[in-house]
Each structure stands twice: as structure tokens, then as C-alpha cells.
Amino acid sequence: MSLFSTVTLGDLALRNRLVMAPLTRVRSGPEGIPGPLVAEHYRQRASLGLIVSEGTYPSHAGQGFPGQPGLVTDEQLAGWKAVTEAVHAEGGLIVAQVMHAGRVTHEATTGGHEVVGPSAIAIEGETRTYEGKKPYPVPHALTTDELPSVIEEFVRGSRNAIAAGFDGVEIHSANGYLLHEFLSPASNQRDDAYGGSPENRARFVAEVVEAVADAIGAGRVGIRISPEHNIQDALETDPADVRATYRALVDRIAPLGLSYLSVLHKDPAGELVQDLRSAFGGPFLVNSGFGEITTRDEALAIVDDNVGDAVVVGRPAIANPDLVYRWKEDLPLNTPDQSTFYSSGAEGYTDYPFATAAR
């Protein structure tokens, strides 16, 4: 087993163990329609074993950023169809990350749709909207009766992703967005069956995953989590509570036979992450590079040392569309230009050079 060997994740047969992380790039305009530039961006990176798309909203209320693509309208799905066809033409695989922003948004971004969360607790700080920066609003605390409709949004978005040609979906339960908000005791202060104990806080996430797996097949469904990431006020600072919460989640979804569990954590070889891997018992992806860029040596070691079945990488994939070739041949890498990450146009998006022989 090596970083460049094949691996099977549920229904997905990857030609190598490098996975492109979901990377917000906000190039889809105010209507959330991925265009030819987006298709070219993903096409260029099709040599990676698997591409996970940027976070895509399953409902207008779930949109987090201006320029974010959606999985709602016919025009959005047609745009994604061109993207998936471009990736498949290069022999690649691509799954859609289905992401509901929860409270990490503003009505000026969602087109007036109400901002929701598990509890009526606002994030400190400001968010970018179509009307400029605005303070995060206090979200509407979803009632128990409203939760099934949110689950249905994830199901509908996932079905739309499959209709648009995606090979599967990744349920986004990380980085402080809606599903992660239910897991965190800081953002979830409910007193019903979806709050309080670790098992209760994990319940809604599990129900979303179960519903999506039932709708499109578990072998095409992955989930991404980020325990102890402490971002966007979804704080998880009690190690015992973190362990109990994520074990409750993993224990419930493990029997489903999902495509994979993807974990973002600074210490993927540590006890917490490896305990979750053992409990899950299925294909396991690790991503350690949020705080620091993942290096070639680290990626090789993750697979060689059996820390994970595949490695999820972000910034190296942004700047190096031919990352698999460059790392296989130990070639120098392009340096990512962070000033263009969330801009518009081709600069810093489709104009990073390939190594000559990789063309």
C-alpha cells in the first residue's frame, strides 16, 4: 500500500490515495451556477484519486457565502453536469460536498431566507454578504418539528448531486456549519432530544446521514468531521465530551456501510482520531493540513504508517493541478497565492502551471 496505489471507498474505485479537499472558491456568481471556468478548474485536477467539491448548499437557506454554488435550481444542476462530465472525461471521480451553513451566514446572503441553527446563539464577528460585511445574526432555533424538513433538504440536495453526475456526496459535518453546530455544546444548548448529552447532540447528524444513505445508497455517501477544530464558535474544549460525542455519532453510522469517514484534525495519528477510525471500521480519510500545509513527506507517511487509507489535501491541490505527478516524481511545487483564494476569475484558479511532462 502506498500513496499512489489504488483504493476502494464504498462504491468508488480510486486510482490513487490523494483526495482533493473541499475548497471554497466562490467562483459561481450570484445565482450559484458553476460555469465553464469552474468546470476547467476541476477538470485540471482530475488526476487526483478523488475530488471533493467545494461546499454546495442544498437549500437557499443553507447558502453561506456570496458566489457559492448550489444544488437547488435546474441551472445549477446543469452547470454541475458540465463539471462532472469534464472530470469524468479525464478519468477522474468527483463527489459533491453537501453543506448547510446553518448560522454561518446572513439573510443578505441567503436571499432573505431565515438564518437557522440548533440554538438562538449568534457567532461573534462579521460575515461577507452581497451587501458587504455584516454582523452574524442570531439564528432561529430550529424546532423539533422543523428538523425533518432540514433532513429532506440534505436528501434532495444529494439526489440532485447524483442527477448532476456526481459519483457520490460528502455530508459536511465539520468546520462550524449546521451539522457541526449540533455536535458542539457551545452552539447547541437545546433541552430536547437533540441537545444536552453527547448522544443527543449527535442524533441529528446521524439522522441526516441515515436519510441520505437510504436515498442514494450508503456506498456513495461519505461524511466529514472536525473534532476539536474550534472554529466559527463551534467550540469543543472538553476532551471527554468530544470523545463521547463523536463516538456516539460514529457508533450510530458505522453499521450503514458508508463510502468513508473523513476527519480533519491536527493529530491524525493520535488516540482520538484512531479510536474513531477503529469504531467506524470502514474507509478512513485524514486531513491534517488546515493549520499548516500538508507536505509530501507527511502524506506519504500517513499511508505508509497506516494512519489513514487516503490523504485529503487542500492548498497543494489549489496550486498544483498535477499534484499526483509532482509528488510521485518528487518535483518542486507551485506556491499557492492566498490573495486569489476567494476572488473571481481565472487568476489563482485555472492558471497555475503544470509540470511539463504531466501535460
mmCIF file of C-alpha atoms in Angstrom:
data_model
loop_
_atom_site.group_PDB
_atom_site.id
_atom_site.type_symbol
_atom_site.label_atom_id
_atom_site.label_comp_id
_atom_site.label_asym_id
_atom_site.label_seq_id
_atom_site.Cartn_x
_atom_site.Cartn_y
_atom_site.Cartn_z
ATOM 1 C CA MET A 1 0.000 0.000 0.000
ATOM 2 C CA SER A 2 1.338 3.408 -0.971
ATOM 3 C CA LEU A 3 0.022 6.930 -1.559
ATOM 4 C CA PHE A 4 -0.056 6.166 -5.280
ATOM 5 C CA SER A 5 -1.788 2.795 -5.100
ATOM 6 C CA THR A 6 -5.457 2.162 -5.785
ATOM 7 C CA VAL A 7 -8.085 2.102 -3.052
ATOM 8 C CA THR A 8 -11.821 1.430 -2.900
ATOM 9 C CA LEU A 9 -14.110 3.691 -0.882
ATOM 10 C CA GLY A 10 -17.543 2.100 -0.894
ATOM 11 C CA ASP A 11 -18.754 2.271 -4.497
ATOM 12 C CA LEU A 12 -15.795 4.440 -5.546
ATOM 13 C CA ALA A 13 -12.623 2.913 -7.016
ATOM 14 C CA LEU A 14 -9.782 5.463 -6.747
ATOM 15 C CA ARG A 15 -6.622 5.259 -8.833
ATOM 16 C CA ASN A 16 -4.537 6.781 -6.023
ATOM 17 C CA ARG A 17 -4.968 7.777 -2.379
ATOM 18 C CA LEU A 18 -4.790 11.541 -2.789
ATOM 19 C CA VAL A 19 -8.104 13.297 -2.249
ATOM 20 C CA MET A 20 -8.759 16.935 -3.071
ATOM 21 C CA ALA A 21 -10.259 18.653 -0.049
ATOM 22 C CA PRO A 22 -13.481 20.660 -0.333
ATOM 23 C CA LEU A 23 -12.155 24.146 -1.082
ATOM 24 C CA THR A 24 -14.348 27.233 -1.019
ATOM 25 C CA ARG A 25 -13.508 29.274 -4.135
ATOM 26 C CA VAL A 26 -16.707 31.361 -4.669
ATOM 27 C CA ARG A 27 -16.483 31.434 -8.475
ATOM 28 C CA SER A 28 -20.155 30.626 -9.218
ATOM 29 C CA GLY A 29 -21.722 34.091 -9.249
ATOM 30 C CA PRO A 30 -24.820 35.432 -7.510
ATOM 31 C CA GLU A 31 -27.029 32.665 -8.929
ATOM 32 C CA GLY A 32 -24.771 29.882 -7.646
ATOM 33 C CA ILE A 33 -24.297 28.387 -11.118
ATOM 34 C CA PRO A 34 -20.894 26.782 -11.796
ATOM 35 C CA GLY A 35 -19.769 27.857 -15.259
ATOM 36 C CA PRO A 36 -17.037 26.834 -17.720
ATOM 37 C CA LEU A 37 -14.289 28.276 -15.514
ATOM 38 C CA VAL A 38 -15.380 26.038 -12.623
ATOM 39 C CA ALA A 39 -15.501 23.032 -14.950
ATOM 40 C CA GLU A 40 -11.963 23.755 -16.128
ATOM 41 C CA HIS A 41 -10.701 24.114 -12.549
ATOM 42 C CA TYR A 42 -11.979 20.690 -11.567
ATOM 43 C CA ARG A 43 -11.017 19.090 -14.881
ATOM 44 C CA GLN A 44 -7.412 20.134 -14.365
ATOM 45 C CA ARG A 45 -7.310 18.274 -11.051
ATOM 46 C CA ALA A 46 -8.938 15.045 -12.218
ATOM 47 C CA SER A 47 -5.735 13.014 -11.765
ATOM 48 C CA LEU A 48 -6.293 13.119 -8.005
ATOM 49 C CA GLY A 49 -7.847 9.897 -6.775
ATOM 50 C CA LEU A 50 -10.997 11.725 -5.712
ATOM 51 C CA ILE A 51 -12.175 15.323 -5.888
ATOM 52 C CA VAL A 52 -14.495 16.584 -3.163
ATOM 53 C CA SER A 53 -16.272 19.653 -4.463
ATOM 54 C CA GLU A 54 -16.411 22.927 -2.599
ATOM 55 C CA GLY A 55 -19.300 23.102 -0.152
ATOM 56 C CA THR A 56 -22.595 23.244 -2.068
ATOM 57 C CA TYR A 57 -25.830 24.376 -0.481
ATOM 58 C CA PRO A 58 -28.851 22.040 -0.563
ATOM 59 C CA SER A 59 -31.334 24.875 0.045
ATOM 60 C CA HIS A 60 -31.258 28.647 -0.307
ATOM 61 C CA ALA A 61 -31.324 28.969 3.492
ATOM 62 C CA GLY A 62 -28.162 26.876 3.602
ATOM 63 C CA GLN A 63 -26.039 29.236 1.491
ATOM 64 C CA GLY A 64 -23.068 30.552 3.420
ATOM 65 C CA PHE A 65 -21.137 32.755 1.007
ATOM 66 C CA PRO A 66 -21.657 35.038 -1.986
ATOM 67 C CA GLY A 67 -20.572 33.186 -5.113
ATOM 68 C CA GLN A 68 -21.066 29.756 -3.562
ATOM 69 C CA PRO A 69 -22.569 27.114 -5.891
ATOM 70 C CA GLY A 70 -25.818 25.351 -5.070
ATOM 71 C CA LEU A 71 -27.606 22.086 -5.699
ATOM 72 C CA VAL A 72 -31.074 23.610 -5.865
ATOM 73 C CA THR A 73 -32.041 25.045 -9.255
ATOM 74 C CA ASP A 74 -32.119 23.403 -12.676
ATOM 75 C CA GLU A 75 -29.496 25.911 -13.862
ATOM 76 C CA GLN A 76 -27.162 24.975 -11.018
ATOM 77 C CA LEU A 77 -27.534 21.290 -11.767
ATOM 78 C CA ALA A 78 -26.861 21.886 -15.462
ATOM 79 C CA GLY A 79 -23.695 23.744 -14.512
ATOM 80 C CA TRP A 80 -22.573 20.887 -12.290
ATOM 81 C CA LYS A 81 -23.364 18.404 -15.050
ATOM 82 C CA ALA A 82 -20.758 20.108 -17.223
ATOM 83 C CA VAL A 83 -18.280 19.935 -14.332
ATOM 84 C CA THR A 84 -18.787 16.233 -13.651
ATOM 85 C CA GLU A 85 -18.615 15.395 -17.348
ATOM 86 C CA ALA A 86 -15.304 17.272 -17.626
ATOM 87 C CA VAL A 87 -13.833 15.371 -14.681
ATOM 88 C CA HIS A 88 -15.099 12.024 -15.941
ATOM 89 C CA ALA A 89 -13.663 12.700 -19.409
ATOM 90 C CA GLU A 90 -10.233 12.816 -17.744
ATOM 91 C CA GLY A 91 -10.872 9.560 -15.878
ATOM 92 C CA GLY A 92 -11.498 11.248 -12.548
ATOM 93 C CA LEU A 93 -14.023 10.878 -9.741
ATOM 94 C CA ILE A 94 -15.864 13.716 -8.038
ATOM 95 C CA VAL A 95 -18.296 13.857 -5.110
ATOM 96 C CA ALA A 96 -20.357 16.845 -4.031
ATOM 97 C CA GLN A 97 -19.867 18.173 -0.540
ATOM 98 C CA VAL A 98 -23.401 18.920 0.659
ATOM 99 C CA MET A 99 -23.130 21.796 3.131
ATOM 100 C CA HIS A 100 -25.782 23.687 5.056
ATOM 101 C CA ALA A 101 -24.155 26.790 6.540
ATOM 102 C CA GLY A 102 -26.545 26.985 9.475
ATOM 103 C CA ARG A 103 -25.847 30.161 11.436
ATOM 104 C CA VAL A 104 -22.647 30.912 9.482
ATOM 105 C CA THR A 105 -24.435 33.226 7.060
ATOM 106 C CA HIS A 106 -26.757 36.244 6.818
ATOM 107 C CA GLU A 107 -30.136 36.945 5.235
ATOM 108 C CA ALA A 108 -28.325 39.279 2.822
ATOM 109 C CA THR A 109 -26.556 36.165 1.505
ATOM 110 C CA THR A 110 -29.469 33.721 1.593
ATOM 111 C CA GLY A 111 -31.783 35.998 -0.364
ATOM 112 C CA GLY A 112 -33.890 36.771 2.665
ATOM 113 C CA HIS A 113 -34.247 33.194 3.862
ATOM 114 C CA GLU A 114 -34.175 32.889 7.625
ATOM 115 C CA VAL A 115 -30.836 32.009 9.226
ATOM 116 C CA VAL A 116 -31.179 28.867 11.333
ATOM 117 C CA GLY A 117 -29.229 26.913 13.907
ATOM 118 C CA PRO A 118 -29.710 24.446 16.742
ATOM 119 C CA SER A 119 -29.981 27.292 19.282
ATOM 120 C CA ALA A 120 -30.525 31.055 19.145
ATOM 121 C CA ILE A 121 -26.851 31.869 19.649
ATOM 122 C CA ALA A 122 -25.013 34.155 17.223
ATOM 123 C CA ILE A 123 -21.401 33.848 16.156
ATOM 124 C CA GLU A 124 -19.202 36.731 17.236
ATOM 125 C CA GLY A 125 -17.876 38.724 14.302
ATOM 126 C CA GLU A 126 -18.900 39.606 10.771
ATOM 127 C CA THR A 127 -19.651 37.732 7.567
ATOM 128 C CA ARG A 128 -19.332 38.756 3.936
ATOM 129 C CA THR A 129 -22.657 39.244 2.172
ATOM 130 C CA TYR A 130 -23.813 40.586 -1.174
ATOM 131 C CA GLU A 131 -24.313 43.886 0.678
ATOM 132 C CA GLY A 132 -20.854 43.979 2.270
ATOM 133 C CA LYS A 133 -19.751 42.804 5.715
ATOM 134 C CA LYS A 134 -22.470 42.417 8.336
ATOM 135 C CA PRO A 135 -22.565 41.067 11.895
ATOM 136 C CA TYR A 136 -23.702 37.475 12.179
ATOM 137 C CA PRO A 137 -27.397 37.423 13.125
ATOM 138 C CA VAL A 138 -28.972 35.491 15.953
ATOM 139 C CA PRO A 139 -30.259 32.355 14.211
ATOM 140 C CA HIS A 140 -33.755 30.963 14.512
ATOM 141 C CA ALA A 141 -33.527 27.903 16.764
ATOM 142 C CA LEU A 142 -34.924 25.052 14.714
ATOM 143 C CA THR A 143 -37.862 23.378 16.405
ATOM 144 C CA THR A 144 -38.138 19.625 16.688
ATOM 145 C CA ASP A 145 -40.965 19.731 14.149
ATOM 146 C CA GLU A 146 -38.768 21.628 11.667
ATOM 147 C CA LEU A 147 -35.860 19.178 11.711
ATOM 148 C CA PRO A 148 -37.376 16.646 9.268
ATOM 149 C CA SER A 149 -37.656 19.352 6.604
ATOM 150 C CA VAL A 150 -33.959 20.165 7.019
ATOM 151 C CA ILE A 151 -33.122 16.478 6.685
ATOM 152 C CA GLU A 152 -35.164 16.473 3.482
ATOM 153 C CA GLU A 153 -33.071 19.400 2.195
ATOM 154 C CA PHE A 154 -29.941 17.238 2.557
ATOM 155 C CA VAL A 155 -31.697 14.338 0.848
ATOM 156 C CA ARG A 156 -32.942 16.471 -2.029
ATOM 157 C CA GLY A 157 -29.543 18.113 -2.473
ATOM 158 C CA SER A 158 -27.858 14.701 -2.516
ATOM 159 C CA ARG A 159 -30.308 13.312 -5.056
ATOM 160 C CA ASN A 160 -29.725 16.411 -7.176
ATOM 161 C CA ALA A 161 -25.973 15.821 -6.962
ATOM 162 C CA ILE A 162 -26.348 12.292 -8.300
ATOM 163 C CA ALA A 163 -28.655 13.599 -11.060
ATOM 164 C CA ALA A 164 -25.932 16.105 -11.992
ATOM 165 C CA GLY A 165 -23.433 13.282 -12.478
ATOM 166 C CA PHE A 166 -21.538 13.314 -9.199
ATOM 167 C CA ASP A 167 -20.158 9.949 -8.131
ATOM 168 C CA GLY A 168 -21.382 10.459 -4.587
ATOM 169 C CA VAL A 169 -21.721 13.033 -1.828
ATOM 170 C CA GLU A 170 -19.851 14.070 1.273
ATOM 171 C CA ILE A 171 -22.044 15.256 4.149
ATOM 172 C CA HIS A 172 -20.387 18.318 5.698
ATOM 173 C CA SER A 173 -20.466 17.957 9.479
ATOM 174 C CA ALA A 174 -17.352 19.993 10.193
ATOM 175 C CA ASN A 175 -15.881 23.497 10.488
ATOM 176 C CA GLY A 176 -18.729 25.082 12.413
ATOM 177 C CA TYR A 177 -21.573 24.734 9.912
ATOM 178 C CA LEU A 178 -25.070 23.469 10.695
ATOM 179 C CA LEU A 179 -24.375 19.809 11.434
ATOM 180 C CA HIS A 180 -21.265 20.644 13.429
ATOM 181 C CA GLU A 181 -23.326 23.226 15.323
ATOM 182 C CA PHE A 182 -25.498 20.380 16.599
ATOM 183 C CA LEU A 183 -22.427 18.471 17.807
ATOM 184 C CA SER A 184 -20.820 21.368 19.691
ATOM 185 C CA PRO A 185 -22.048 22.087 23.243
ATOM 186 C CA ALA A 186 -21.235 25.771 22.686
ATOM 187 C CA SER A 187 -23.616 26.186 19.753
ATOM 188 C CA ASN A 188 -26.157 23.524 20.773
ATOM 189 C CA GLN A 189 -27.826 24.388 24.064
ATOM 190 C CA ARG A 190 -31.120 22.628 23.379
ATOM 191 C CA ASP A 191 -33.084 20.818 26.072
ATOM 192 C CA ASP A 192 -34.926 18.382 23.799
ATOM 193 C CA ALA A 193 -33.883 15.047 22.294
ATOM 194 C CA TYR A 194 -31.306 16.821 20.104
ATOM 195 C CA GLY A 195 -29.379 18.587 22.859
ATOM 196 C CA GLY A 196 -27.681 18.063 26.180
ATOM 197 C CA SER A 197 -25.954 14.680 26.233
ATOM 198 C CA PRO A 198 -23.341 13.650 23.674
ATOM 199 C CA GLU A 199 -25.772 11.079 22.275
ATOM 200 C CA ASN A 200 -28.482 13.696 21.844
ATOM 201 C CA ARG A 201 -26.148 16.202 20.149
ATOM 202 C CA ALA A 202 -25.035 13.503 17.713
ATOM 203 C CA ARG A 203 -28.599 12.444 16.899
ATOM 204 C CA PHE A 204 -29.450 14.987 14.178
ATOM 205 C CA VAL A 205 -26.214 14.404 12.269
ATOM 206 C CA ALA A 206 -26.811 10.660 12.344
ATOM 207 C CA GLU A 207 -30.369 11.095 11.112
ATOM 208 C CA VAL A 208 -29.172 13.202 8.177
ATOM 209 C CA VAL A 209 -26.572 10.606 7.218
ATOM 210 C CA GLU A 210 -29.055 7.749 7.538
ATOM 211 C CA ALA A 211 -31.591 9.540 5.337
ATOM 212 C CA VAL A 212 -29.083 10.395 2.627
ATOM 213 C CA ALA A 213 -27.637 6.872 2.640
ATOM 214 C CA ASP A 214 -31.138 5.473 2.273
ATOM 215 C CA ALA A 215 -31.857 7.843 -0.622
ATOM 216 C CA ILE A 216 -28.758 7.360 -2.804
ATOM 217 C CA GLY A 217 -27.001 4.284 -1.382
ATOM 218 C CA ALA A 218 -24.541 4.216 1.502
ATOM 219 C CA GLY A 219 -21.640 3.279 -0.784
ATOM 220 C CA ARG A 220 -21.872 6.729 -2.342
ATOM 221 C CA VAL A 221 -22.031 8.685 0.933
ATOM 222 C CA GLY A 222 -19.103 9.976 2.962
ATOM 223 C CA ILE A 223 -19.073 12.282 5.971
ATOM 224 C CA ARG A 224 -16.538 14.877 7.074
ATOM 225 C CA ILE A 225 -15.984 15.793 10.725
ATOM 226 C CA SER A 226 -13.515 18.083 12.522
ATOM 227 C CA PRO A 227 -13.455 17.286 16.246
ATOM 228 C CA GLU A 228 -11.692 19.867 18.433
ATOM 229 C CA HIS A 229 -11.259 22.227 15.478
ATOM 230 C CA ASN A 230 -12.806 25.099 17.444
ATOM 231 C CA ILE A 231 -13.737 27.286 14.510
ATOM 232 C CA GLN A 232 -16.655 29.667 13.940
ATOM 233 C CA ASP A 233 -17.606 29.413 17.625
ATOM 234 C CA ALA A 234 -18.443 25.696 17.398
ATOM 235 C CA LEU A 235 -16.201 25.113 20.375
ATOM 236 C CA GLU A 236 -15.289 21.655 21.666
ATOM 237 C CA THR A 237 -12.864 22.137 24.540
ATOM 238 C CA ASP A 238 -13.659 19.228 26.881
ATOM 239 C CA PRO A 239 -11.728 16.176 25.646
ATOM 240 C CA ALA A 240 -14.030 13.713 27.405
ATOM 241 C CA ASP A 241 -17.120 15.319 25.876
ATOM 242 C CA VAL A 242 -15.505 15.384 22.443
ATOM 243 C CA ARG A 243 -14.679 11.695 22.650
ATOM 244 C CA ALA A 244 -18.166 10.788 23.848
ATOM 245 C CA THR A 245 -19.928 12.916 21.244
ATOM 246 C CA TYR A 246 -18.011 11.673 18.236
ATOM 247 C CA ARG A 247 -18.055 8.071 19.414
ATOM 248 C CA ALA A 248 -21.829 8.326 19.730
ATOM 249 C CA LEU A 249 -22.003 9.608 16.160
ATOM 250 C CA VAL A 250 -19.585 7.072 14.697
ATOM 251 C CA ASP A 251 -21.122 4.153 16.576
ATOM 252 C CA ARG A 252 -24.510 5.006 15.091
ATOM 253 C CA ILE A 253 -23.385 5.476 11.470
ATOM 254 C CA ALA A 254 -20.806 2.674 11.345
ATOM 255 C CA PRO A 255 -23.357 -0.073 10.522
ATOM 256 C CA LEU A 256 -24.536 1.814 7.419
ATOM 257 C CA GLY A 257 -21.517 0.841 5.300
ATOM 258 C CA LEU A 258 -20.680 4.376 4.186
ATOM 259 C CA SER A 259 -18.152 5.174 1.489
ATOM 260 C CA TYR A 260 -15.820 6.811 4.006
ATOM 261 C CA LEU A 261 -15.290 8.852 7.141
ATOM 262 C CA SER A 262 -13.082 11.921 6.609
ATOM 263 C CA VAL A 263 -11.511 13.525 9.676
ATOM 264 C CA LEU A 264 -9.864 16.935 9.844
ATOM 265 C CA HIS A 265 -7.610 17.002 12.916
ATOM 266 C CA LYS A 266 -4.141 18.306 13.728
ATOM 267 C CA ASP A 267 -3.087 14.916 15.133
ATOM 268 C CA PRO A 268 -4.453 12.191 12.851
ATOM 269 C CA ALA A 269 -2.243 9.529 14.434
ATOM 270 C CA GLY A 270 -3.452 10.409 17.931
ATOM 271 C CA GLU A 271 -5.689 8.355 20.186
ATOM 272 C CA LEU A 272 -8.918 10.288 19.496
ATOM 273 C CA VAL A 273 -8.761 10.026 15.718
ATOM 274 C CA GLN A 274 -7.554 6.452 15.647
ATOM 275 C CA ASP A 275 -10.244 5.414 18.124
ATOM 276 C CA LEU A 276 -12.854 6.892 15.793
ATOM 277 C CA ARG A 277 -11.263 5.021 12.907
ATOM 278 C CA SER A 278 -11.498 1.716 14.761
ATOM 279 C CA ALA A 279 -15.101 2.371 15.715
ATOM 280 C CA PHE A 280 -16.046 3.286 12.152
ATOM 281 C CA GLY A 281 -14.433 0.197 10.675
ATOM 282 C CA GLY A 282 -14.598 1.442 7.090
ATOM 283 C CA PRO A 283 -12.505 3.522 4.675
ATOM 284 C CA PHE A 284 -10.856 6.339 6.584
ATOM 285 C CA LEU A 285 -9.579 9.649 5.180
ATOM 286 C CA VAL A 286 -7.389 12.052 7.143
ATOM 287 C CA ASN A 287 -6.704 15.750 6.660
ATOM 288 C CA SER A 288 -4.165 17.396 8.946
ATOM 289 C CA GLY A 289 -3.371 20.450 6.861
ATOM 290 C CA PHE A 290 -5.757 23.180 7.987
ATOM 291 C CA GLY A 291 -3.300 24.954 10.270
ATOM 292 C CA GLU A 292 -0.239 24.033 8.225
ATOM 293 C CA ILE A 293 0.049 22.906 4.627
ATOM 294 C CA THR A 294 0.314 19.125 4.244
ATOM 295 C CA THR A 295 3.728 18.160 2.892
ATOM 296 C CA ARG A 296 4.648 15.303 0.581
ATOM 297 C CA ASP A 297 6.542 13.529 3.359
ATOM 298 C CA GLU A 298 3.567 13.787 5.707
ATOM 299 C CA ALA A 299 1.170 12.491 3.064
ATOM 300 C CA LEU A 300 3.440 9.548 2.284
ATOM 301 C CA ALA A 301 3.815 8.730 5.980
ATOM 302 C CA ILE A 302 0.061 8.802 6.632
ATOM 303 C CA VAL A 303 -0.443 5.957 4.180
ATOM 304 C CA ASP A 304 2.845 4.139 4.803
ATOM 305 C CA ASP A 305 2.224 4.114 8.560
ATOM 306 C CA ASN A 306 -1.452 3.134 8.097
ATOM 307 C CA VAL A 307 -2.749 6.264 9.817
ATOM 308 C CA GLY A 308 -5.417 6.511 7.121
ATOM 309 C CA ASP A 309 -6.487 4.881 3.880
ATOM 310 C CA ALA A 310 -6.152 8.129 1.934
ATOM 311 C CA VAL A 311 -4.929 11.689 2.469
ATOM 312 C CA VAL A 312 -7.066 14.798 1.957
ATOM 313 C CA VAL A 313 -5.096 17.815 0.750
ATOM 314 C CA GLY A 314 -6.169 21.407 0.135
ATOM 315 C CA ARG A 315 -3.690 24.146 -0.689
ATOM 316 C CA PRO A 316 -1.244 21.873 -2.544
ATOM 317 C CA ALA A 317 -4.153 20.901 -4.835
ATOM 318 C CA ILE A 318 -5.125 24.535 -5.351
ATOM 319 C CA ALA A 319 -1.672 25.482 -6.639
ATOM 320 C CA ASN A 320 -0.734 22.201 -8.329
ATOM 321 C CA PRO A 321 -3.373 20.694 -10.611
ATOM 322 C CA ASP A 322 -0.879 17.916 -11.345
ATOM 323 C CA LEU A 323 -0.103 17.274 -7.678
ATOM 324 C CA VAL A 324 -0.133 13.485 -8.063
ATOM 325 C CA TYR A 325 2.568 13.624 -10.737
ATOM 326 C CA ARG A 326 4.668 16.177 -8.864
ATOM 327 C CA TRP A 327 4.601 14.223 -5.602
ATOM 328 C CA LYS A 328 5.167 10.896 -7.330
ATOM 329 C CA GLU A 329 8.266 12.278 -9.061
ATOM 330 C CA ASP A 330 9.252 14.465 -6.072
ATOM 331 C CA LEU A 331 9.160 17.638 -8.170
ATOM 332 C CA PRO A 332 9.010 21.201 -6.826
ATOM 333 C CA LEU A 333 5.539 22.613 -6.185
ATOM 334 C CA ASN A 334 3.879 25.847 -7.217
ATOM 335 C CA THR A 335 3.200 28.160 -4.287
ATOM 336 C CA PRO A 336 -0.473 28.925 -3.621
ATOM 337 C CA ASP A 337 -1.462 32.588 -3.925
ATOM 338 C CA GLN A 338 -3.738 33.124 -0.962
ATOM 339 C CA SER A 339 -4.847 36.548 -2.189
ATOM 340 C CA THR A 340 -6.770 34.851 -5.026
ATOM 341 C CA PHE A 341 -8.459 32.093 -2.979
ATOM 342 C CA TYR A 342 -11.761 33.964 -2.678
ATOM 343 C CA SER A 343 -11.527 36.349 -5.620
ATOM 344 C CA SER A 344 -13.107 35.984 -9.056
ATOM 345 C CA GLY A 345 -11.832 34.958 -12.466
ATOM 346 C CA ALA A 346 -9.111 32.629 -13.657
ATOM 347 C CA GLU A 347 -6.208 34.121 -11.726
ATOM 348 C CA GLY A 348 -5.150 31.736 -8.994
ATOM 349 C CA TYR A 349 -7.846 29.319 -10.127
ATOM 350 C CA THR A 350 -7.083 27.809 -13.529
ATOM 351 C CA ASP A 351 -3.731 29.436 -14.371
ATOM 352 C CA TYR A 352 -1.332 27.514 -12.133
ATOM 353 C CA PRO A 353 1.243 25.853 -14.422
ATOM 354 C CA PHE A 354 1.577 22.119 -14.882
ATOM 355 C CA ALA A 355 4.930 20.388 -14.754
ATOM 356 C CA THR A 356 5.882 19.924 -18.407
ATOM 357 C CA ALA A 357 5.787 16.124 -18.517
ATOM 358 C CA ALA A 358 2.416 15.978 -16.785
ATOM 359 C CA ARG A 359 0.558 17.615 -19.638
#
